[in-house]
Tab-separated table of C-alpha atoms in Angstrom:
chain	number	residue	atom	x	y	z
A	1	MET	CA	113.119	268.467	47.800
A	2	ASN	CA	113.521	271.706	49.798
A	3	HIS	CA	115.391	271.944	53.065
A	4	PRO	CA	113.292	273.222	56.036
A	5	SER	CA	115.657	276.184	56.448
A	6	LEU	CA	114.223	277.735	53.258
A	7	SER	CA	110.968	278.418	55.080
A	8	SER	CA	110.592	281.888	56.670
A	9	SER	CA	109.249	280.230	59.818
A	10	TYR	CA	112.300	277.975	60.229
A	11	LEU	CA	114.006	278.105	63.630
A	12	PRO	CA	117.709	277.168	63.759
A	13	GLY	CA	118.159	273.803	65.423
A	14	SER	CA	114.545	272.773	64.896
A	15	SER	CA	115.472	269.925	62.524
A	16	ASN	CA	117.864	267.006	62.707
A	17	THR	CA	119.874	268.262	59.753
A	18	TYR	CA	122.897	269.579	61.606
A	19	GLY	CA	126.510	269.395	60.415
A	20	HIS	CA	128.290	266.080	59.984
A	21	ASP	CA	125.194	263.981	60.633
A	22	TRP	CA	124.966	261.787	57.544
A	23	SER	CA	122.026	259.637	58.626
A	24	GLN	CA	119.041	259.562	56.275
A	25	ARG	CA	116.904	261.409	58.810
A	26	ALA	CA	119.324	264.329	58.493
A	27	LEU	CA	120.007	264.128	54.764
A	28	GLY	CA	116.411	263.638	53.685
A	29	GLY	CA	117.445	260.393	52.000
A	30	ILE	CA	120.636	258.730	50.791
A	31	ILE	CA	123.892	260.481	50.038
A	32	ARG	CA	124.882	260.416	46.362
A	33	THR	CA	127.401	261.799	43.919
A	34	SER	CA	126.938	264.796	41.621
A	35	GLY	CA	129.912	265.696	39.469
A	36	ARG	CA	132.893	265.949	41.796
A	37	HIS	CA	130.793	266.286	44.967
A	38	PHE	CA	128.776	264.232	47.410
A	39	ILE	CA	125.311	265.735	47.860
A	40	ASP	CA	122.304	265.001	50.050
A	41	ASN	CA	118.629	264.864	49.138
A	42	TYR	CA	118.368	268.634	49.559
A	43	GLY	CA	121.126	269.192	46.997
A	44	ARG	CA	123.608	270.378	49.618
A	45	VAL	CA	127.305	269.589	49.041
A	46	CYS	CA	128.556	267.315	51.814
A	47	GLY	CA	132.139	267.604	53.031
A	48	LEU	CA	132.845	264.129	54.356
A	49	ARG	CA	135.502	263.657	57.039
A	50	GLY	CA	136.386	260.331	58.512
A	51	VAL	CA	138.758	257.513	59.353
A	52	ASN	CA	139.746	253.963	58.506
A	53	LEU	CA	138.104	251.460	60.831
A	54	SER	CA	140.510	249.965	61.404
A	55	GLY	CA	144.030	248.595	61.108
A	56	SER	CA	143.247	245.883	63.645
A	57	SER	CA	140.783	244.386	61.146
A	58	LYS	CA	143.719	243.079	59.127
A	59	SER	CA	144.697	240.523	61.763
A	60	SER	CA	142.601	237.773	63.308
A	61	SER	CA	141.368	238.141	66.864
A	62	ASN	CA	142.883	234.761	67.796
A	63	HIS	CA	146.274	235.210	66.097
A	64	ASN	CA	148.965	233.025	67.676
A	65	ASN	CA	152.623	233.547	66.797
A	66	ASP	CA	153.490	230.093	68.083
A	67	THR	CA	151.258	228.348	65.552
A	68	PHE	CA	151.317	230.827	62.626
A	69	PRO	CA	151.031	229.972	59.738
A	70	SER	CA	149.529	226.643	60.816
A	71	LYS	CA	145.810	226.279	61.581
A	72	ALA	CA	144.966	229.009	59.063
A	73	GLU	CA	141.487	227.587	58.582
A	74	THR	CA	140.578	228.050	62.271
A	75	VAL	CA	141.198	231.804	62.591
A	76	THR	CA	138.397	234.208	63.426
A	77	PHE	CA	137.981	237.938	62.854
A	78	VAL	CA	134.909	238.295	65.048
A	79	GLY	CA	135.627	241.237	67.330
A	80	ARG	CA	137.675	243.115	64.739
A	81	PRO	CA	137.882	246.100	64.828
A	82	PHE	CA	136.408	245.871	68.353
A	83	PRO	CA	133.869	243.806	70.288
A	84	LEU	CA	130.246	244.626	69.555
A	85	GLU	CA	129.575	245.650	73.148
A	86	GLU	CA	132.307	248.318	72.901
A	87	ALA	CA	130.972	249.781	69.649
A	88	PRO	CA	128.813	252.538	71.209
A	89	GLU	CA	131.840	254.008	72.983
A	90	HIS	CA	133.916	254.088	69.775
A	91	PHE	CA	131.118	255.419	67.564
A	92	ALA	CA	130.204	258.123	70.077
A	93	ARG	CA	133.850	259.211	70.184
A	94	LEU	CA	134.053	259.397	66.399
A	95	ARG	CA	130.858	261.434	66.366
A	96	ARG	CA	132.231	263.904	68.927
A	97	TRP	CA	135.356	264.318	66.822
A	98	GLY	CA	133.284	264.967	63.703
A	99	LEU	CA	134.688	261.884	61.966
A	100	THR	CA	131.429	260.528	60.632
A	101	PHE	CA	132.491	258.950	57.352
A	102	VAL	CA	134.007	255.507	57.900
A	103	ARG	CA	136.056	253.340	55.573
A	104	PHE	CA	135.240	249.950	57.069
A	105	LEU	CA	137.895	247.311	56.420
A	106	VAL	CA	136.978	243.714	55.600
A	107	THR	CA	139.522	241.153	54.429
A	108	TRP	CA	138.929	238.154	52.207
A	109	GLU	CA	140.500	235.948	54.879
A	110	ALA	CA	137.992	237.144	57.479
A	111	VAL	CA	135.117	235.904	55.319
A	112	GLU	CA	136.515	232.730	53.733
A	113	HIS	CA	139.456	231.450	55.797
A	114	ALA	CA	138.191	227.877	56.212
A	115	GLY	CA	138.455	227.006	52.521
A	116	PRO	CA	137.006	227.851	49.101
A	117	GLY	CA	133.275	228.433	49.353
A	118	ILE	CA	133.195	228.063	53.155
A	119	TYR	CA	132.044	231.402	54.571
A	120	ASP	CA	132.234	232.572	58.167
A	121	THR	CA	128.608	233.454	58.858
A	122	GLU	CA	129.403	234.391	62.456
A	123	TYR	CA	131.755	237.103	61.188
A	124	LEU	CA	129.264	238.313	58.570
A	125	ASN	CA	126.566	238.568	61.240
A	126	TYR	CA	129.004	240.439	63.493
A	127	ILE	CA	129.845	243.120	60.914
A	128	ARG	CA	126.152	243.473	60.080
A	129	ASP	CA	125.290	244.082	63.726
A	130	LEU	CA	128.164	246.571	63.991
A	131	LEU	CA	127.303	248.599	60.882
A	132	ALA	CA	123.603	248.613	61.790
A	133	LEU	CA	124.469	250.826	64.782
A	134	LEU	CA	125.964	253.662	62.700
A	135	PRO	CA	122.787	255.703	61.958
A	136	GLN	CA	122.309	256.251	65.691
A	137	TYR	CA	125.539	258.280	65.595
A	138	GLY	CA	125.007	260.018	62.256
A	139	ILE	CA	127.796	257.933	60.706
A	140	ILE	CA	127.874	256.417	57.227
A	141	ALA	CA	130.403	253.946	55.817
A	142	PHE	CA	131.703	252.255	52.750
A	143	VAL	CA	133.119	248.752	52.986
A	144	SER	CA	136.692	248.408	51.733
A	145	LEU	CA	137.704	244.901	50.724
A	146	HIS	CA	141.189	245.196	52.089
A	147	GLN	CA	144.550	243.751	51.157
A	148	ASP	CA	148.197	244.650	51.548
A	149	VAL	CA	150.926	242.492	49.960
A	150	TRP	CA	148.222	239.952	49.037
A	151	SER	CA	147.823	238.147	52.381
A	152	ARG	CA	148.906	237.858	56.004
A	153	TYR	CA	150.745	234.738	54.922
A	154	SER	CA	152.871	236.730	52.474
A	155	GLY	CA	153.553	239.571	54.905
A	156	GLY	CA	150.476	241.795	54.662
A	157	SER	CA	146.745	241.179	54.936
A	158	GLY	CA	143.849	240.160	52.759
A	159	ALA	CA	143.576	236.790	51.043
A	160	PRO	CA	143.219	233.482	52.903
A	161	ALA	CA	146.099	231.043	53.180
A	162	TRP	CA	144.524	228.532	50.789
A	163	THR	CA	144.968	230.936	47.865
A	164	LEU	CA	148.760	230.627	48.166
A	165	GLU	CA	148.528	226.860	48.520
A	166	THR	CA	146.386	226.751	45.372
A	167	VAL	CA	149.325	228.147	43.402
A	168	GLY	CA	151.733	225.681	45.022
A	169	PHE	CA	153.400	227.618	47.849
A	170	ASP	CA	154.483	225.921	51.069
A	171	LEU	CA	153.341	228.332	53.785
A	172	HIS	CA	156.078	227.134	56.135
A	173	GLU	CA	158.894	227.992	53.718
A	174	LEU	CA	157.849	231.461	52.573
A	175	GLU	CA	160.112	233.252	55.048
A	176	SER	CA	163.104	230.905	54.845
A	177	THR	CA	163.291	231.315	51.058
A	178	GLY	CA	162.940	235.092	51.025
A	179	ALA	CA	159.548	234.766	49.319
A	180	ALA	CA	157.936	236.912	52.042
A	181	TRP	CA	158.872	239.010	55.075
A	182	LEU	CA	156.662	237.915	57.958
A	183	LYS	CA	158.057	239.643	61.049
A	184	GLY	CA	155.629	242.527	60.610
A	185	VAL	CA	152.677	240.134	60.648
A	186	LYS	CA	154.013	238.191	63.613
A	187	GLY	CA	154.809	241.364	65.553
A	188	GLY	CA	157.074	241.889	68.526
A	189	GLY	CA	160.835	242.007	68.908
A	190	HIS	CA	161.510	244.392	66.028
A	191	ILE	CA	164.771	246.267	65.827
A	192	GLU	CA	164.816	249.794	64.392
A	193	GLU	CA	165.968	248.635	60.956
A	194	GLU	CA	162.982	246.303	60.634
A	195	ARG	CA	160.300	248.992	60.868
A	196	GLY	CA	158.287	249.635	57.730
A	197	LEU	CA	159.661	246.756	55.672
A	198	TRP	CA	156.283	245.225	54.816
A	199	PRO	CA	155.684	247.234	51.566
A	200	CYS	CA	158.807	245.621	50.096
A	201	GLY	CA	156.809	242.395	50.098
A	202	TYR	CA	154.976	243.479	46.952
A	203	GLN	CA	158.130	242.672	44.954
A	204	LYS	CA	158.901	239.404	46.723
A	205	LEU	CA	158.085	236.050	45.163
A	206	ALA	CA	154.887	235.181	47.057
A	207	ALA	CA	152.908	238.411	46.689
A	208	ALA	CA	154.168	239.192	43.176
A	209	THR	CA	153.315	235.698	41.967
A	210	MET	CA	149.851	235.762	43.543
A	211	ALA	CA	148.994	239.164	42.055
A	212	THR	CA	150.204	238.018	38.645
A	213	CYS	CA	148.117	234.845	38.803
A	214	PHE	CA	145.031	236.706	40.037
A	215	TRP	CA	145.041	239.435	37.394
A	216	ALA	CA	146.815	237.774	34.488
A	217	GLY	CA	147.191	234.068	35.137
A	218	ASP	CA	145.566	233.165	31.827
A	219	ALA	CA	148.268	235.117	30.005
A	220	PHE	CA	151.352	234.349	32.086
A	221	ALA	CA	150.601	231.108	33.946
A	222	PRO	CA	148.382	229.138	31.529
A	223	LYS	CA	149.892	225.785	32.598
A	224	LEU	CA	148.570	226.236	36.138
A	225	SER	CA	145.036	224.974	36.709
A	226	THR	CA	142.872	223.709	39.543
A	227	SER	CA	139.383	222.376	40.204
A	228	ASN	CA	136.364	224.493	41.108
A	229	LYS	CA	133.480	223.560	43.425
A	230	LYS	CA	131.823	221.590	40.626
A	231	GLY	CA	134.972	219.567	40.005
A	232	ASP	CA	135.669	221.243	36.662
A	233	THR	CA	139.276	222.023	35.761
A	234	ILE	CA	139.740	225.763	35.364
A	235	SER	CA	142.627	228.209	35.132
A	236	VAL	CA	144.128	229.614	38.322
A	237	GLN	CA	143.073	233.130	37.283
A	238	LYS	CA	139.436	232.114	36.897
A	239	PHE	CA	139.544	230.154	40.157
A	240	LEU	CA	140.917	233.098	42.163
A	241	GLN	CA	138.742	235.733	40.524
A	242	ASP	CA	135.559	233.663	40.812
A	243	ALA	CA	136.309	233.063	44.489
A	244	TYR	CA	136.864	236.784	45.055
A	245	LEU	CA	133.636	237.703	43.288
A	246	ASP	CA	131.677	235.131	45.291
A	247	MET	CA	133.209	236.364	48.554
A	248	SER	CA	132.406	239.960	47.633
A	249	GLU	CA	128.789	239.034	46.980
A	250	MET	CA	128.547	237.379	50.389
A	251	VAL	CA	129.732	240.597	52.054
A	252	VAL	CA	127.373	242.753	49.990
A	253	ARG	CA	124.376	240.566	50.764
A	254	ALA	CA	125.276	240.642	54.458
A	255	VAL	CA	125.445	244.441	54.835
A	256	GLY	CA	124.420	246.071	51.552
A	257	ASP	CA	120.845	246.743	52.627
A	258	LEU	CA	121.867	248.681	55.738
A	259	GLU	CA	121.109	252.404	55.825
A	260	ALA	CA	124.659	253.400	56.746
A	261	VAL	CA	126.417	251.444	53.973
A	262	VAL	CA	126.657	253.808	51.002
A	263	GLY	CA	129.027	251.750	48.878
A	264	PHE	CA	131.872	249.304	48.460
A	265	GLU	CA	135.520	249.402	47.444
A	266	MET	CA	136.769	246.566	45.258
A	267	MET	CA	140.298	246.320	46.596
A	268	ASN	CA	142.679	248.362	48.689
A	269	GLU	CA	145.867	249.340	46.844
A	270	PRO	CA	145.872	246.735	44.077
A	271	HIS	CA	149.226	245.701	42.670
A	272	ARG	CA	150.196	244.361	39.256
A	273	GLY	CA	152.693	241.772	40.506
A	274	TYR	CA	155.203	240.951	37.772
A	275	VAL	CA	152.952	242.252	34.996
A	276	GLU	CA	154.788	244.915	32.939
A	277	VAL	CA	158.076	244.401	34.799
A	278	PRO	CA	160.637	245.480	32.160
A	279	SER	CA	163.503	243.414	33.520
A	280	LEU	CA	163.891	240.332	35.663
A	281	HIS	CA	167.107	241.831	37.084
A	282	TYR	CA	165.772	244.882	38.907
A	283	PHE	CA	162.679	246.727	40.101
A	284	ASP	CA	161.991	250.431	39.561
A	285	TYR	CA	163.596	252.313	42.456
A	286	ASN	CA	161.285	255.290	41.926
A	287	THR	CA	158.047	253.338	42.385
A	288	ASP	CA	158.960	250.236	44.437
A	289	LEU	CA	160.310	250.571	47.965
A	290	HIS	CA	163.870	249.241	48.279
A	291	LEU	CA	164.656	248.462	51.909
A	292	SER	CA	166.598	245.649	53.590
A	293	ALA	CA	167.167	242.588	51.370
A	294	VAL	CA	165.642	243.284	47.938
A	295	PRO	CA	165.928	240.342	45.539
A	296	SER	CA	165.119	240.961	41.895
A	297	ALA	CA	162.471	238.812	40.239
A	298	PHE	CA	165.184	236.528	38.847
A	299	GLU	CA	166.875	236.250	42.242
A	300	SER	CA	163.504	235.510	43.881
A	301	PHE	CA	162.911	232.677	41.426
A	302	GLN	CA	166.258	231.125	42.364
A	303	LEU	CA	165.692	231.518	46.098
A	304	GLY	CA	162.262	229.910	45.915
A	305	ALA	CA	163.673	226.972	43.969
A	306	GLY	CA	166.186	226.239	46.722
A	307	HIS	CA	169.321	227.977	45.428
A	308	PRO	CA	171.322	230.172	47.831
A	309	THR	CA	171.493	233.569	46.137
A	310	GLU	CA	173.285	236.843	46.851
A	311	VAL	CA	171.004	239.893	46.834
A	312	ALA	CA	171.369	243.635	47.390
A	313	VAL	CA	170.730	245.161	50.814
A	314	TRP	CA	169.317	248.693	51.145
A	315	THR	CA	169.109	251.071	54.130
A	316	ARG	CA	167.306	254.365	54.814
A	317	SER	CA	169.116	257.503	53.675
A	318	PHE	CA	168.718	261.200	52.826
A	319	PRO	CA	167.720	262.879	50.540
A	320	MET	CA	167.061	259.650	48.651
A	321	PRO	CA	164.698	257.458	50.696
A	322	THR	CA	167.111	254.499	50.654
A	323	ARG	CA	170.503	253.506	49.282
A	324	LYS	CA	172.284	250.239	48.544
A	325	THR	CA	174.783	249.468	51.304
A	326	GLY	CA	175.779	245.852	50.800
A	327	ARG	CA	174.898	242.360	49.708
A	328	ALA	CA	173.833	239.224	51.549
A	329	VAL	CA	173.331	235.557	50.690
A	330	LEU	CA	169.809	234.296	51.414
A	331	ASN	CA	168.451	230.750	51.735
A	332	VAL	CA	171.782	229.207	52.699
A	333	ASP	CA	169.876	226.108	53.882
A	334	LYS	CA	168.576	225.496	50.334
A	335	ARG	CA	164.922	225.382	51.317
A	336	LYS	CA	162.231	225.181	48.606
A	337	VAL	CA	159.018	227.195	48.684
A	338	TRP	CA	157.198	225.053	46.112
A	339	LYS	CA	155.361	222.008	47.502
A	340	GLU	CA	156.308	218.674	45.999
A	341	ASP	CA	152.683	217.581	46.177
A	342	GLY	CA	151.413	220.905	44.821
A	343	PRO	CA	150.224	221.791	41.322
A	344	THR	CA	153.776	222.568	40.108
A	345	LYS	CA	155.176	219.305	41.569
A	346	GLY	CA	157.846	221.230	43.448
A	347	GLN	CA	159.018	223.216	40.436
A	348	CYS	CA	159.096	227.015	40.378
A	349	LEU	CA	155.982	228.232	38.572
A	350	TRP	CA	158.033	230.588	36.410
A	351	GLU	CA	160.595	227.911	35.567
A	352	MET	CA	157.653	225.723	34.537
A	353	HIS	CA	156.671	228.463	32.080
A	354	GLY	CA	160.145	228.797	30.630
A	355	VAL	CA	160.946	232.219	32.065
A	356	TRP	CA	164.219	230.963	33.526
A	357	GLY	CA	166.101	227.704	33.945
A	358	TRP	CA	169.069	226.015	35.550
A	359	ASP	CA	172.168	225.466	33.421
A	360	LYS	CA	173.679	222.233	34.702
A	361	ASN	CA	176.927	222.799	32.830
A	362	LYS	CA	177.448	226.220	34.412
A	363	ASN	CA	175.724	225.198	37.637
A	364	ALA	CA	173.907	228.514	37.533
A	365	ALA	CA	170.496	229.982	36.842
A	366	ILE	CA	169.914	231.651	33.482
A	367	VAL	CA	167.196	233.960	32.185
A	368	LEU	CA	165.394	232.524	29.170
A	369	ARG	CA	162.683	235.148	28.524
A	370	GLU	CA	163.768	238.556	29.803
A	371	SER	CA	160.686	240.453	28.626
A	372	TYR	CA	158.201	237.685	29.474
A	373	PHE	CA	155.952	239.917	31.604
A	374	GLU	CA	156.024	242.914	29.247
A	375	LYS	CA	154.369	241.281	26.255
A	376	HIS	CA	151.654	238.687	25.882
A	377	PRO	CA	153.537	235.368	25.707
A	378	THR	CA	151.445	234.006	22.810
A	379	ASN	CA	150.612	236.980	20.579
A	380	GLY	CA	153.531	239.265	21.417
A	381	LYS	CA	151.354	242.323	22.034
A	382	LYS	CA	152.561	244.817	24.637
A	383	ILE	CA	150.689	244.407	27.900
A	384	ASP	CA	148.896	247.187	29.765
A	385	TRP	CA	147.849	246.019	33.215
A	386	TYR	CA	145.024	248.529	33.564
A	387	THR	CA	143.270	248.058	30.231
A	388	ASP	CA	144.014	244.351	29.765
A	389	PHE	CA	143.276	243.114	33.275
A	390	TYR	CA	142.192	245.662	35.896
A	391	TYR	CA	139.337	247.489	34.165
A	392	PRO	CA	137.561	244.335	32.928
A	393	PHE	CA	137.579	242.802	36.404
A	394	LEU	CA	136.557	246.089	38.035
A	395	ASN	CA	133.434	246.292	35.869
A	396	LYS	CA	132.586	242.635	36.442
A	397	TRP	CA	132.924	243.146	40.199
A	398	ALA	CA	130.783	246.316	40.155
A	399	GLU	CA	128.001	244.459	38.335
A	400	ARG	CA	128.011	241.731	41.004
A	401	VAL	CA	127.914	244.288	43.819
A	402	ARG	CA	124.969	246.194	42.420
A	403	ALA	CA	123.071	243.029	41.529
A	404	ALA	CA	123.428	241.896	45.156
A	405	SER	CA	122.446	245.266	46.659
A	406	SER	CA	121.100	248.194	44.637
A	407	PRO	CA	122.149	250.358	41.653
A	408	ASP	CA	122.613	253.431	43.847
A	409	LYS	CA	125.562	251.929	45.724
A	410	ILE	CA	128.738	253.941	45.174
A	411	VAL	CA	131.774	252.068	43.857
A	412	PHE	CA	135.062	253.338	45.295
A	413	VAL	CA	138.067	252.726	43.041
A	414	GLU	CA	141.803	252.824	43.696
A	415	MET	CA	144.762	252.478	41.393
A	416	ILE	CA	148.293	251.335	42.245
A	417	PRO	CA	149.693	253.452	45.123
A	418	ASN	CA	151.867	256.472	44.295
A	419	GLU	CA	150.860	256.386	40.640
A	420	PHE	CA	148.823	259.106	38.958
A	421	CYS	CA	145.415	258.179	37.610
A	422	PRO	CA	146.101	256.556	34.226
A	423	SER	CA	144.889	258.480	31.193
A	424	SER	CA	143.274	255.261	29.977
A	425	PHE	CA	140.687	255.419	32.789
A	426	THR	CA	138.082	257.005	30.560
A	427	GLU	CA	134.312	256.762	30.954
A	428	ASP	CA	134.069	253.650	28.794
A	429	HIS	CA	136.211	251.824	31.402
A	430	GLN	CA	134.359	253.199	34.432
A	431	PRO	CA	131.426	251.566	36.176
A	432	PRO	CA	128.471	253.889	36.859
A	433	ASN	CA	128.407	255.959	40.052
A	434	ILE	CA	132.083	255.644	40.973
A	435	VAL	CA	134.332	257.630	43.265
A	436	TYR	CA	138.026	257.737	42.445
A	437	ALA	CA	139.625	257.163	45.855
A	438	PRO	CA	143.437	256.994	45.645
A	439	HIS	CA	145.722	257.285	48.661
A	440	TRP	CA	148.296	259.931	49.463
A	441	TYR	CA	151.147	259.314	51.889
A	442	ASP	CA	153.345	261.651	53.861
A	443	LEU	CA	156.443	259.526	53.327
A	444	ASN	CA	158.406	260.897	56.277
A	445	ALA	CA	155.488	260.436	58.674
A	446	LEU	CA	154.965	256.945	57.285
A	447	PHE	CA	158.578	256.000	58.025
A	448	THR	CA	158.885	257.706	61.422
A	449	LYS	CA	155.286	257.313	62.675
A	450	ALA	CA	155.402	260.960	63.766
A	451	PHE	CA	154.626	264.370	62.282
A	452	GLY	CA	157.580	266.695	61.938
A	453	ASP	CA	158.887	269.630	59.922
A	454	PHE	CA	159.954	267.674	56.853
A	455	THR	CA	158.228	265.696	54.107
A	456	VAL	CA	158.474	264.886	50.402
A	457	ASN	CA	156.213	264.700	47.357
A	458	VAL	CA	156.036	260.938	46.836
A	459	GLN	CA	154.378	261.122	43.420
A	460	GLY	CA	157.027	263.598	42.350
A	461	LEU	CA	159.730	261.151	43.349
A	462	SER	CA	158.031	258.388	41.380
A	463	ARG	CA	158.139	260.616	38.302
A	464	VAL	CA	161.944	260.942	38.666
A	465	TRP	CA	161.787	264.673	39.190
A	466	SER	CA	164.657	266.324	41.077
A	467	HIS	CA	164.645	264.956	44.614
A	468	PHE	CA	165.366	268.380	46.089
A	469	ILE	CA	162.393	269.928	44.260
A	470	ASN	CA	160.139	267.454	46.056
A	471	ILE	CA	161.364	268.266	49.570
A	472	PHE	CA	159.146	270.382	51.847
A	473	ILE	CA	160.595	271.884	55.037
A	474	SER	CA	159.189	274.014	57.865
A	475	ILE	CA	161.805	276.192	59.588
A	476	HIS	CA	161.045	277.356	63.136
A	477	THR	CA	162.013	280.915	64.020
A	478	ALA	CA	161.340	283.295	66.903
A	479	ALA	CA	158.481	284.736	64.889
A	480	GLY	CA	156.987	281.314	64.271
A	481	PRO	CA	157.293	278.591	61.621
A	482	ILE	CA	158.223	279.447	58.045
A	483	ASN	CA	157.184	276.904	55.433
A	484	VAL	CA	159.719	276.452	52.658
A	485	VAL	CA	157.777	275.050	49.716
A	486	ARG	CA	159.157	274.306	46.281
A	487	LYS	CA	156.531	274.198	43.556
A	488	SER	CA	156.698	270.783	41.920
A	489	LYS	CA	156.516	270.411	38.159
A	490	ARG	CA	153.292	269.158	36.645
């Protein structure tokens, strides 16, 4: 298909195909991928610029600190990211700024908060009405199924509360046992030292356990089972994954036929949980944020089981991001995070699987299987989270998405944050028509919430390169700024 500008009689401005208008009237059809580029129906390379829409979508529109985490089934996300009647103002502003490619955030909780298989049709109708407006402003979008630290109820956003209860967690004891840090979700009253602590939740008991059960429950938590909608007893991994696939299909069927929706993202910043953790006594400082109280996996197990436990405390520093400055005893009230009437009967899930135990003679916890999460518990083979768990689910999810919409939908894929794309992600593991969409963070701006004259190469830090090599500084002089850049190793 030829663009009108190829004609000798073409007058500039005589067509609708002006810059950063990604509607089909401007592109001559749908946007698609070609090699490492997005192209339109005329074969032109499209340089997409846009924004997340939006962080407010992670929290319900009727959130109440006084009742949280109670009444989880009654929340609503209608009106997130903004009320429908305000949409024209926001979309027009984005259009004026040239930000016409939107990553539209939808959480599992927003769709299925009332219980397994109970979908919020009012919310699905709301996001359909919202996304249907985009072509009027030349905007296109892909829908990102969003999570951080598994769920709002474990200190982030994403999954509904009932997923944690399915595994046996008591929502009201997650914070008291150090299984989650919830002040960020609750909001308000933060002191300086409490800013930016939420990513540490990935290593805490609630989020790490949920991620492990979701991706690898059949391998590491085979004793944990539940009932599906038909009343059949199934593994917790199958239950969670089936629920996620069904929820995803509901979202795709609600908005997948809209002109502006070019694709879907399976999951924001997935995390492996405990899978591949080499030791129960520490986490990797170079890849996992250490800030405030940071219990190891073993210490988290003890805390969740009701044992007061001393853990390391970390604070921000320079040039290292954080440093250990003390120790503190958590859960002095001996609270338990595991429900007595839950599937583990009040016992820690990982104690139930023989990973650790309580020595009554020593009156102390002991590790029984130090490398439990590194190798498959039954066959002893070394585990690789990507090839053993992530890629198979990714392809299954992509098949469901395309079956519910169309084969031309683009699948956006992320890996674990701050990690390089694994060499194992070869074509035989990739769904068709994918876009690799990892995130990059300016660590200093992330911590300070402001742009300045200093930042670091986060991926370089995670590779244990020299910390000074990964520092980037801009020095201001009378003649203007001078950027001091050290070339990082590859």
